[in-house]
PDB file of C-alpha atoms in Angstrom:
ATOM      1  CA  UNK A   1       5.474   9.996 -74.589  1.00  0.00           C
ATOM      2  CA  UNK A   2       3.516  10.418 -78.064  1.00  0.00           C
ATOM      3  CA  UNK A   3       6.394  11.634 -79.799  1.00  0.00           C
ATOM      4  CA  UNK A   4       7.769   8.196 -79.610  1.00  0.00           C
ATOM      5  CA  UNK A   5       5.051   6.895 -81.724  1.00  0.00           C
ATOM      6  CA  UNK A   6       5.132   6.766 -85.422  1.00  0.00           C
ATOM      7  CA  UNK A   7       1.690   6.398 -86.814  1.00  0.00           C
ATOM      8  CA  UNK A   8       2.021   5.586 -90.826  1.00  0.00           C
ATOM      9  CA  UNK A   9      -1.662   5.998 -91.916  1.00  0.00           C
ATOM     10  CA  UNK A  10      -2.748   9.133 -90.049  1.00  0.00           C
ATOM     11  CA  UNK A  11      -5.575  10.050 -92.632  1.00  0.00           C
ATOM     12  CA  UNK A  12      -6.992   6.334 -92.910  1.00  0.00           C
ATOM     13  CA  UNK A  13     -10.481   6.343 -93.185  1.00  0.00           C
ATOM     14  CA  UNK A  14     -10.785   2.703 -92.016  1.00  0.00           C
ATOM     15  CA  UNK A  15     -10.387   0.857 -88.570  1.00  0.00           C
ATOM     16  CA  UNK A  16      -6.698   0.249 -88.741  1.00  0.00           C
ATOM     17  CA  UNK A  17      -3.920   2.123 -87.361  1.00  0.00           C
ATOM     18  CA  UNK A  18      -0.433   1.034 -88.393  1.00  0.00           C
ATOM     19  CA  UNK A  19       2.361   2.250 -85.958  1.00  0.00           C
ATOM     20  CA  UNK A  20       5.853   1.795 -84.222  1.00  0.00           C
ATOM     21  CA  UNK A  21       7.386   3.003 -81.213  1.00  0.00           C
ATOM     22  CA  UNK A  22      10.546   4.569 -82.016  1.00  0.00           C
ATOM     23  CA  UNK A  23      13.534   2.731 -81.231  1.00  0.00           C
ATOM     24  CA  UNK A  24      11.583  -0.607 -80.529  1.00  0.00           C
ATOM     25  CA  UNK A  25      11.075  -3.825 -82.385  1.00  0.00           C
ATOM     26  CA  UNK A  26       7.368  -4.247 -83.776  1.00  0.00           C
ATOM     27  CA  UNK A  27       7.261  -7.802 -81.975  1.00  0.00           C
ATOM     28  CA  UNK A  28       8.621  -6.298 -78.816  1.00  0.00           C
ATOM     29  CA  UNK A  29       6.070  -3.571 -78.668  1.00  0.00           C
ATOM     30  CA  UNK A  30       3.261  -6.284 -79.490  1.00  0.00           C
ATOM     31  CA  UNK A  31       4.520  -8.380 -76.729  1.00  0.00           C
ATOM     32  CA  UNK A  32       4.467  -5.353 -74.156  1.00  0.00           C
ATOM     33  CA  UNK A  33       0.902  -4.752 -75.155  1.00  0.00           C
ATOM     34  CA  UNK A  34      -0.165  -8.320 -74.769  1.00  0.00           C
ATOM     35  CA  UNK A  35       1.058  -8.466 -71.295  1.00  0.00           C
ATOM     36  CA  UNK A  36      -1.253  -5.624 -70.772  1.00  0.00           C
ATOM     37  CA  UNK A  37      -4.096  -7.729 -72.285  1.00  0.00           C
ATOM     38  CA  UNK A  38      -3.932  -5.891 -75.660  1.00  0.00           C
ATOM     39  CA  UNK A  39      -3.743  -8.311 -78.758  1.00  0.00           C
ATOM     40  CA  UNK A  40      -2.157  -6.570 -81.857  1.00  0.00           C
ATOM     41  CA  UNK A  41      -0.459  -7.789 -84.872  1.00  0.00           C
ATOM     42  CA  UNK A  42       3.225  -7.259 -85.554  1.00  0.00           C
ATOM     43  CA  UNK A  43       5.596  -7.777 -88.532  1.00  0.00           C
ATOM     44  CA  UNK A  44       5.253  -7.505 -92.154  1.00  0.00           C
ATOM     45  CA  UNK A  45       1.546  -8.365 -92.720  1.00  0.00           C
ATOM     46  CA  UNK A  46       2.093  -9.850 -95.962  1.00  0.00           C
ATOM     47  CA  UNK A  47       3.075  -6.644 -97.173  1.00  0.00           C
ATOM     48  CA  UNK A  48       7.021  -6.565 -97.224  1.00  0.00           C
ATOM     49  CA  UNK A  49       7.037  -4.094-100.195  1.00  0.00           C
ATOM     50  CA  UNK A  50       5.250  -1.542 -97.971  1.00  0.00           C
ATOM     51  CA  UNK A  51       7.608  -1.821 -95.163  1.00  0.00           C
ATOM     52  CA  UNK A  52      10.565  -1.450 -97.675  1.00  0.00           C
ATOM     53  CA  UNK A  53       8.575   1.915 -98.724  1.00  0.00           C
ATOM     54  CA  UNK A  54       8.339   2.935 -95.122  1.00  0.00           C
ATOM     55  CA  UNK A  55      11.927   2.169 -94.222  1.00  0.00           C
ATOM     56  CA  UNK A  56      10.862  -0.182 -91.473  1.00  0.00           C
ATOM     57  CA  UNK A  57      11.431  -3.912 -91.014  1.00  0.00           C
ATOM     58  CA  UNK A  58       7.994  -4.395 -89.452  1.00  0.00           C
ATOM     59  CA  UNK A  59       5.031  -2.399 -88.070  1.00  0.00           C
ATOM     60  CA  UNK A  60       2.308  -2.703 -85.414  1.00  0.00           C
ATOM     61  CA  UNK A  61      -1.270  -2.797 -85.992  1.00  0.00           C
ATOM     62  CA  UNK A  62      -4.139  -2.285 -84.251  1.00  0.00           C
ATOM     63  CA  UNK A  63      -7.698  -3.071 -85.931  1.00  0.00           C
ATOM     64  CA  UNK A  64     -10.801  -1.869 -84.620  1.00  0.00           C
ATOM     65  CA  UNK A  65     -14.498  -3.133 -85.888  1.00  0.00           C
ATOM     66  CA  UNK A  66     -18.173  -3.392 -84.664  1.00  0.00           C
ATOM     67  CA  UNK A  67     -17.415  -5.159 -81.364  1.00  0.00           C
ATOM     68  CA  UNK A  68     -14.426  -2.710 -80.318  1.00  0.00           C
ATOM     69  CA  UNK A  69     -15.879  -0.495 -77.606  1.00  0.00           C
ATOM     70  CA  UNK A  70     -14.650   3.092 -76.968  1.00  0.00           C
ATOM     71  CA  UNK A  71     -13.062   1.711 -73.532  1.00  0.00           C
ATOM     72  CA  UNK A  72     -11.033  -1.011 -75.699  1.00  0.00           C
ATOM     73  CA  UNK A  73      -9.796   2.216 -77.642  1.00  0.00           C
ATOM     74  CA  UNK A  74      -8.821   4.095 -74.425  1.00  0.00           C
ATOM     75  CA  UNK A  75      -7.185   1.041 -72.880  1.00  0.00           C
ATOM     76  CA  UNK A  76      -5.175   0.590 -76.162  1.00  0.00           C
ATOM     77  CA  UNK A  77      -4.324   4.485 -76.159  1.00  0.00           C
ATOM     78  CA  UNK A  78      -3.399   4.613 -72.462  1.00  0.00           C
ATOM     79  CA  UNK A  79      -1.297   1.312 -72.712  1.00  0.00           C
ATOM     80  CA  UNK A  80       0.866   2.737 -75.864  1.00  0.00           C
ATOM     81  CA  UNK A  81       1.466   6.447 -74.116  1.00  0.00           C
ATOM     82  CA  UNK A  82       2.140   4.982 -70.597  1.00  0.00           C
ATOM     83  CA  UNK A  83       2.936   1.232 -71.372  1.00  0.00           C
ATOM     84  CA  UNK A  84       6.293   1.340 -69.398  1.00  0.00           C
ATOM     85  CA  UNK A  85       9.651  -0.446 -70.354  1.00  0.00           C
ATOM     86  CA  UNK A  86       9.396  -3.150 -73.001  1.00  0.00           C
ATOM     87  CA  UNK A  87      11.502  -5.264 -70.635  1.00  0.00           C
ATOM     88  CA  UNK A  88       8.122  -5.627 -68.154  1.00  0.00           C
ATOM     89  CA  UNK A  89       6.504  -7.796 -70.610  1.00  0.00           C
ATOM     90  CA  UNK A  90       9.221 -10.253 -70.118  1.00  0.00           C
ATOM     91  CA  UNK A  91      10.484  -9.979 -66.540  1.00  0.00           C
ATOM     92  CA  UNK A  92       7.286  -8.873 -64.562  1.00  0.00           C
TER      93      UNK A  92
END
């Protein structure tokens, strides 16, 4: 399922990962992750020109900081890779 994930800033040196799941609207992906207890941002992030450049209407953004644990990151990665059907967030 990793081939379904587009990471836009693979070489970033900060704690922000900007990504999308192929064929899934960014806000729907954020809703699915939220249903699993993972809070991310989705939308244009006050950077519409960036989304125009990337050729996408919106992106998902996961941010880490000093308080983010390895377990938090592992949970995020597992949810992105094995998250399930996007409709699960709405009907389960």
